[in-house]
PDB file of C-alpha atoms in Angstrom:
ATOM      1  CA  UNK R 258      15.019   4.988 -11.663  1.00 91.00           C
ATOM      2  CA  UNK R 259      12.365   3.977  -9.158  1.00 93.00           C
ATOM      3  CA  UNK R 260       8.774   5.887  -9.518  1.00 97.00           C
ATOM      4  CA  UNK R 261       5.930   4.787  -7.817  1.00 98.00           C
ATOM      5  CA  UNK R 262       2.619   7.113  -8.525  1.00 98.00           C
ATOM      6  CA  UNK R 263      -0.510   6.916  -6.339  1.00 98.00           C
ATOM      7  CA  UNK R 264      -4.253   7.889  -7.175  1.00 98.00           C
ATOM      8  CA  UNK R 265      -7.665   6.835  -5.881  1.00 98.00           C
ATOM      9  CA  UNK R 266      -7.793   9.156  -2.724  1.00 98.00           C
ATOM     10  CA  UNK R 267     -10.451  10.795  -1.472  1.00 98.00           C
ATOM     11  CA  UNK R 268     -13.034  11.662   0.630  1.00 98.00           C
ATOM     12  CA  UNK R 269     -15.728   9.108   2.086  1.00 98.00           C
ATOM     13  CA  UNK R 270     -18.220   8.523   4.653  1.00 98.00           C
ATOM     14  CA  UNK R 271     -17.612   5.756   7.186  1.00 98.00           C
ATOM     15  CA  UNK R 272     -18.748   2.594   5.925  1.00 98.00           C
ATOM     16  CA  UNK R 273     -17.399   3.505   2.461  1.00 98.00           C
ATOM     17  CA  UNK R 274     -14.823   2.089  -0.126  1.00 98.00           C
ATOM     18  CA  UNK R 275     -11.726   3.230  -2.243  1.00 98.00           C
ATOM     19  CA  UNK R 276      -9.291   1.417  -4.261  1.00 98.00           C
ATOM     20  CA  UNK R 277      -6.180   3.079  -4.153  1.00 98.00           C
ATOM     21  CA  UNK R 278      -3.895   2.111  -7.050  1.00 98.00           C
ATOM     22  CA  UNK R 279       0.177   2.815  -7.495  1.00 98.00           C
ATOM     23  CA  UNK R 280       1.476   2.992 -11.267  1.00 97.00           C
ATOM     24  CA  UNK R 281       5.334   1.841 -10.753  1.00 97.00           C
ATOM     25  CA  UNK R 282       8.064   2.242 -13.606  1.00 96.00           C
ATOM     26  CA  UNK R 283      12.021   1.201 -13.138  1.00 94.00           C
ATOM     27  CA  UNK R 284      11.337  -1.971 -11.113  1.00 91.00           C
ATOM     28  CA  UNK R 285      10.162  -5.575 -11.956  1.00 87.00           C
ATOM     29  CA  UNK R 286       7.316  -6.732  -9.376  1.00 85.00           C
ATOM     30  CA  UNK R 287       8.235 -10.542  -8.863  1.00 85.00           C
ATOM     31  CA  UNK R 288      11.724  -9.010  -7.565  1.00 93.00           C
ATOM     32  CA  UNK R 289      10.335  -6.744  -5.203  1.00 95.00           C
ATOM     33  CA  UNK R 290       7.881  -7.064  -2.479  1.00 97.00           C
ATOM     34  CA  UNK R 291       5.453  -4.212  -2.437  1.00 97.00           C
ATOM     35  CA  UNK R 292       3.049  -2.940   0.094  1.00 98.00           C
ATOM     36  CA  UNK R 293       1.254   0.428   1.707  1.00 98.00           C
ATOM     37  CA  UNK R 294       1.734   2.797   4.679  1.00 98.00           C
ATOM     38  CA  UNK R 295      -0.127   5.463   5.990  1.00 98.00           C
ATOM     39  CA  UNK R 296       1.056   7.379   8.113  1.00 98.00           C
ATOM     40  CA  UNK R 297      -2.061  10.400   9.968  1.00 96.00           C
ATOM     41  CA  UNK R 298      -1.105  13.915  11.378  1.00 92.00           C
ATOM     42  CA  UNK R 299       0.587  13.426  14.285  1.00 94.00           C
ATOM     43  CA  UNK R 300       1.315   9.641  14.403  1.00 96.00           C
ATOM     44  CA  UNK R 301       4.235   7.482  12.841  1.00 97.00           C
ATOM     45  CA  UNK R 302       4.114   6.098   9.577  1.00 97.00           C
ATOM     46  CA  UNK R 303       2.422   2.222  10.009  1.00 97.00           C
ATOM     47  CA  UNK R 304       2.818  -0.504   7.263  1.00 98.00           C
ATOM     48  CA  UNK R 305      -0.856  -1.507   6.304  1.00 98.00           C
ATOM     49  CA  UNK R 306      -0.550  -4.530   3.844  1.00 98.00           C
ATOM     50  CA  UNK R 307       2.216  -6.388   1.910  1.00 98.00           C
ATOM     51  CA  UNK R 308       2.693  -8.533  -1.140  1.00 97.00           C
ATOM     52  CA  UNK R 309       5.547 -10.650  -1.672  1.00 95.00           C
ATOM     53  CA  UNK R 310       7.250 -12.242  -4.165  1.00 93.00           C
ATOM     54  CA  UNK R 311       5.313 -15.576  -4.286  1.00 93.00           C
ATOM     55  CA  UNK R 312       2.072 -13.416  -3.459  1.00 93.00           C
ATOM     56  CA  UNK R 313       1.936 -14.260   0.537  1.00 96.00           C
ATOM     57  CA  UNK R 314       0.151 -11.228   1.527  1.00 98.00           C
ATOM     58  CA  UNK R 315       0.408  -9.696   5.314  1.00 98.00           C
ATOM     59  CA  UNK R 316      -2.280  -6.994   7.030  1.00 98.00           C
ATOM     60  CA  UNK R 317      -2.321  -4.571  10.047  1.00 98.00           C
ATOM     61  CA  UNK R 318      -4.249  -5.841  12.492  1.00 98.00           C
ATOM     62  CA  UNK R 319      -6.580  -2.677  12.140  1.00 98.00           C
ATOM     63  CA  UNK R 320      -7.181  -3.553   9.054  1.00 98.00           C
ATOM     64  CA  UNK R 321      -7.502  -7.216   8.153  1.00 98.00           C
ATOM     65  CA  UNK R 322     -10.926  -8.407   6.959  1.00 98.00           C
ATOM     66  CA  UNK R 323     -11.851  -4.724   5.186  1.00 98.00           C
ATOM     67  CA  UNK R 324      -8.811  -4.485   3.097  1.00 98.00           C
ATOM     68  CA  UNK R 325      -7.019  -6.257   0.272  1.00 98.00           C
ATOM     69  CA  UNK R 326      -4.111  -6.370  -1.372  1.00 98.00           C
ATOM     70  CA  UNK R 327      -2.788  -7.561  -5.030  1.00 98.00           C
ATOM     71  CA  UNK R 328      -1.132  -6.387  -7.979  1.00 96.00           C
ATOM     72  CA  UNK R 329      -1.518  -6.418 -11.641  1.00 95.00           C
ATOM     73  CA  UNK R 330       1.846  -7.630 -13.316  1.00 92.00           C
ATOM     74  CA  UNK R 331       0.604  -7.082 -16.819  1.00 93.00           C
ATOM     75  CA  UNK R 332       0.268  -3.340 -15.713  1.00 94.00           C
ATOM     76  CA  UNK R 333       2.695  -2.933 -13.209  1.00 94.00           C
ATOM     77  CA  UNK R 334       0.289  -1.775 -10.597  1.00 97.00           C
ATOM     78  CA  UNK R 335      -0.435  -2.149  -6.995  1.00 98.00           C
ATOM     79  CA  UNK R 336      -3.696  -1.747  -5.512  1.00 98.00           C
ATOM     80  CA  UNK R 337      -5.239  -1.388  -2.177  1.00 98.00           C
ATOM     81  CA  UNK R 338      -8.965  -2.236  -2.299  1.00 98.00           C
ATOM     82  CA  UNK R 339     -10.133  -0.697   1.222  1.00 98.00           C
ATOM     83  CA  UNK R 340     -13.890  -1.319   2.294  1.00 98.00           C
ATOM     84  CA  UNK R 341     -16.072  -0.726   5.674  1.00 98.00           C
ATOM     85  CA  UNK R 342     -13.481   2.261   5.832  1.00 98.00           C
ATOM     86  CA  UNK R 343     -13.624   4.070   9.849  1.00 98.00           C
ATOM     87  CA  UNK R 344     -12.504   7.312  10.419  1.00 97.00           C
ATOM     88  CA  UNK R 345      -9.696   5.675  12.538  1.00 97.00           C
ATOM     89  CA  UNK R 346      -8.436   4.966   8.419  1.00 98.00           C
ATOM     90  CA  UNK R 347      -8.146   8.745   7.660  1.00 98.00           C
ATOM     91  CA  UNK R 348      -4.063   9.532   6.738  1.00 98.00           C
ATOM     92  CA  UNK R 349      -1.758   9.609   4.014  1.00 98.00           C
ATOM     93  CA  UNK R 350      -1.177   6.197   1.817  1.00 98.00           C
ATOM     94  CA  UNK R 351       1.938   5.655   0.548  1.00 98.00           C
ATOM     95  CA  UNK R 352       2.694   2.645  -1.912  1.00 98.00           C
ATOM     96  CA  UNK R 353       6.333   1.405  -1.197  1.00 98.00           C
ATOM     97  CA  UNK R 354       9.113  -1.298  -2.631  1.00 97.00           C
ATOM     98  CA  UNK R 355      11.829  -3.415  -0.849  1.00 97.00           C
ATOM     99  CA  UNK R 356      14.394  -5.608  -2.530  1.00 95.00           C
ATOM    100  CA  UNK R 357      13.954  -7.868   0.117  1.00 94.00           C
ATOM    101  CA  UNK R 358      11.100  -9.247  -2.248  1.00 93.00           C
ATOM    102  CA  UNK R 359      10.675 -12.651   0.238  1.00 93.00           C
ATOM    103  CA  UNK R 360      10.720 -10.569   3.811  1.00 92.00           C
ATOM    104  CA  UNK R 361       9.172  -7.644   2.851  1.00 95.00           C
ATOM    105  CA  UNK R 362      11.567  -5.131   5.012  1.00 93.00           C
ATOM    106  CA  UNK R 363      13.599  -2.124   4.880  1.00 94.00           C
ATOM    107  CA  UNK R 364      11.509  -0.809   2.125  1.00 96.00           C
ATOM    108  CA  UNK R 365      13.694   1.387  -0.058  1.00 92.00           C
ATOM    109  CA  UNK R 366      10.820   3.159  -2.531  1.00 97.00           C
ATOM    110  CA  UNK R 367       8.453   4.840  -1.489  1.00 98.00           C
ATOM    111  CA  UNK R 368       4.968   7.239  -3.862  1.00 98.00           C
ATOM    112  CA  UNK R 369       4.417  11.073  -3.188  1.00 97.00           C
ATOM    113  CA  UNK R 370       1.368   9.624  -0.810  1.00 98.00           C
ATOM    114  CA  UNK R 371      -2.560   9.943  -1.296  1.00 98.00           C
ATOM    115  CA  UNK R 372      -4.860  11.572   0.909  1.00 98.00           C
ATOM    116  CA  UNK R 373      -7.605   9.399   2.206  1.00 98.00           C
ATOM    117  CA  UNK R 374     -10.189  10.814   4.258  1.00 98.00           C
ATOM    118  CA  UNK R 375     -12.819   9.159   6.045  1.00 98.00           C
ATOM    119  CA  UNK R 376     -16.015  11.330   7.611  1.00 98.00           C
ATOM    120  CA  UNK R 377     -18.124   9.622  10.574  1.00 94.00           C
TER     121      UNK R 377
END
């Protein structure tokens, strides 16, 4: 069974940082590819960064440059290291999984979310 667990939300003031980390259990990374979405009140749920299989990584254009990220294999965590955060960044993260470890689509998996909030 698929879990992935989120943490490191929070509140910050623009210009701040948070690493947002996802524990998973019940999948092996190098057969996945793994990324984030965030998805704010109101709006659709937007993919923010991926990590393949051979660790090509891909960003949202709102967000390349200020965040980054990677994975720990060892621990079977994904991060999201997010810096100069905006206000514009304020939603609900989600960690995610797809099978389709090279392309990174149809993501199957996805965390209970974690709230990040960004104050200008």
């Amino acid at each position: 069974q698929v879990q992935l667990v989120e943490s490191g939300g929070g509140s910050v003031q623009s210009g701040g940082s948070l690493r947002l980390s996802c524990a998973a259990s019940g999948i092996t990374f190098r057969r996945y590819c793994m990324g984030w979405f965030r998805q704010a009140p109101g709006k659709e749920r937007e993919g923010v960064a991926s990590l393949n299989n051979i660790g090509a990584t891909k960003y949202a254009d709102s967000v390349k440059g200020r965040f980054a990220i990677s994975q720990d294999n060892a621990k079977n965590t994904l991060y999201l290291q997010m810096n100069s955060l905006k206000p514009e960044d304020t939603a609900m993260y989600f960690c995610a999984a797809s099978k389709y470890y090279y392309a990174c689509i149809d993501f199957d998996y996805y965390g209970q979310g974690t709230q990040v909030t960004v104050s200008s």
